[in-house]
Amino acid sequence: MNTTQKTVPWQGVNEVTIFEVGDPNESPWVLDKLTRNLAAIRGSNIDALEQAV
């Protein structure tokens, strides 16, 4: 079993690390989707973030 680690910058946080466990060839969309969600969150303000939660 492979573990893929990707670190991305995030607003207000030094870094966010995403761990994807499994075969990256079978589920690359998981990491891609999380990365795009973080990119969207990074551009949002705290109010929008709280509403999402």
XYZ file of N, CA and C in Angstrom:
159
model
N 0.847 -1.188 0.000
C 0.000 0.000 0.000
C 0.887 1.244 0.000
N 0.596 2.144 -0.896
C 1.377 3.371 -1.003
C 0.703 4.494 -0.221
N 1.487 5.387 0.303
C 0.955 6.573 0.964
C 1.507 7.796 0.251
N 0.609 8.640 -0.231
C 1.016 9.852 -0.915
C 0.830 11.026 0.035
N 1.847 11.843 0.180
C 1.772 13.015 1.046
C 1.949 14.253 0.191
N 1.031 15.197 0.352
C 1.136 16.454 -0.381
C 0.922 17.597 0.597
N 1.811 18.558 0.571
C 1.714 19.706 1.457
C 1.389 20.942 0.624
N 0.337 21.655 1.026
C -0.060 22.855 0.295
C -0.190 24.025 1.272
N 0.102 25.239 0.831
C -0.078 26.405 1.693
C -1.563 26.681 1.908
N -1.907 27.255 3.054
C -3.308 27.520 3.362
C -3.384 28.802 4.160
N -4.397 29.599 3.894
C -4.546 30.894 4.554
C -4.612 30.732 6.076
N -3.747 31.434 6.779
C -3.766 31.408 8.228
C -3.052 30.214 8.834
N -2.552 29.341 8.001
C -1.874 28.137 8.479
C -0.568 28.006 7.709
N 0.475 27.577 8.387
C 1.764 27.428 7.718
C 1.672 26.440 6.571
N 1.072 25.288 6.831
C 0.902 24.311 5.769
C -0.145 23.284 6.166
N -0.759 22.710 5.171
C -1.744 21.657 5.391
C -1.232 20.425 4.672
N -1.163 19.328 5.381
C -0.669 18.096 4.783
C -1.823 17.127 4.589
N -1.945 16.631 3.367
C -3.001 15.682 3.025
C -2.357 14.319 2.831
N -2.905 13.324 3.499
C -2.412 11.966 3.312
C -3.457 11.174 2.534
N -3.032 10.585 1.448
C -3.910 9.702 0.674
C -3.316 8.304 0.778
N -4.083 7.388 1.378
C -3.599 6.032 1.563
C -4.218 5.149 0.497
N -3.396 4.383 -0.159
C -3.883 3.508 -1.214
C -3.030 3.655 -2.458
N -3.513 3.100 -3.536
C -2.789 3.153 -4.803
C -3.117 4.467 -5.499
N -2.151 5.369 -5.661
C -2.431 6.657 -6.289
C -2.896 6.521 -7.738
N -2.580 5.386 -8.366
C -3.046 5.168 -9.732
C -4.539 4.859 -9.770
N -5.062 4.347 -8.662
C -6.480 4.001 -8.614
C -7.340 5.162 -8.144
N -6.780 6.027 -7.293
C -7.602 7.102 -6.734
C -6.900 8.461 -6.728
N -6.341 8.894 -7.860
C -5.676 10.202 -7.884
C -6.665 11.349 -7.711
N -7.937 11.097 -8.044
C -8.952 12.156 -7.964
C -9.185 12.599 -6.526
N -8.929 11.703 -5.549
C -9.146 12.066 -4.149
C -8.241 13.225 -3.765
N -6.956 13.085 -4.057
C -5.994 14.130 -3.718
C -6.261 15.389 -4.538
N -6.603 15.219 -5.808
C -6.880 16.363 -6.676
C -8.086 17.142 -6.163
N -9.147 16.418 -5.776
C -10.354 17.081 -5.287
C -10.065 17.843 -3.996
N -9.325 17.217 -3.079
C -8.987 17.892 -1.829
C -8.132 19.125 -2.086
N -7.212 19.021 -3.029
C -6.347 20.155 -3.345
C -7.167 21.310 -3.900
N -8.128 20.994 -4.781
C -8.964 22.053 -5.348
C -9.874 22.657 -4.282
N -10.374 21.830 -3.359
C -11.198 22.358 -2.277
C -10.396 23.300 -1.389
N -9.141 22.931 -1.094
C -8.287 23.806 -0.296
C -8.026 25.117 -1.022
N -7.859 25.049 -2.333
C -7.629 26.266 -3.112
C -8.845 27.182 -3.019
N -10.039 26.587 -3.041
C -11.264 27.378 -2.935
C -11.393 27.980 -1.539
N -11.071 27.170 -0.519
C -11.148 27.655 0.856
C -10.127 28.758 1.091
N -8.948 28.608 0.506
C -7.879 29.585 0.696
C -8.328 30.964 0.237
N -9.194 31.017 -0.783
C -9.654 32.290 -1.305
C -10.899 32.816 -0.607
N -11.420 32.063 0.350
C -12.639 32.456 1.040
C -12.319 33.191 2.335
N -13.322 33.886 2.849
C -13.127 34.536 4.142
C -13.660 33.635 5.257
N -13.448 34.043 6.493
C -13.809 33.206 7.638
C -15.324 32.997 7.711
N -16.116 34.012 7.382
C -17.572 33.872 7.445
C -18.058 32.769 6.524
N -17.545 32.755 5.306
C -17.948 31.729 4.347
C -17.486 30.356 4.818
N -16.329 30.327 5.448
C -15.786 29.065 5.946
C -16.665 28.525 7.069
N -17.122 29.414 7.961
C -17.976 28.984 9.068
C -19.329 28.511 8.555
N -19.848 29.143 7.529
C -21.127 28.720 6.958
C -21.004 27.337 6.347
N -19.849 27.060 5.752
C -19.638 25.756 5.134
C -19.593 24.654 6.187
N -19.108 24.992 7.371
C -19.028 24.006 8.456
C -20.388 23.902 9.106
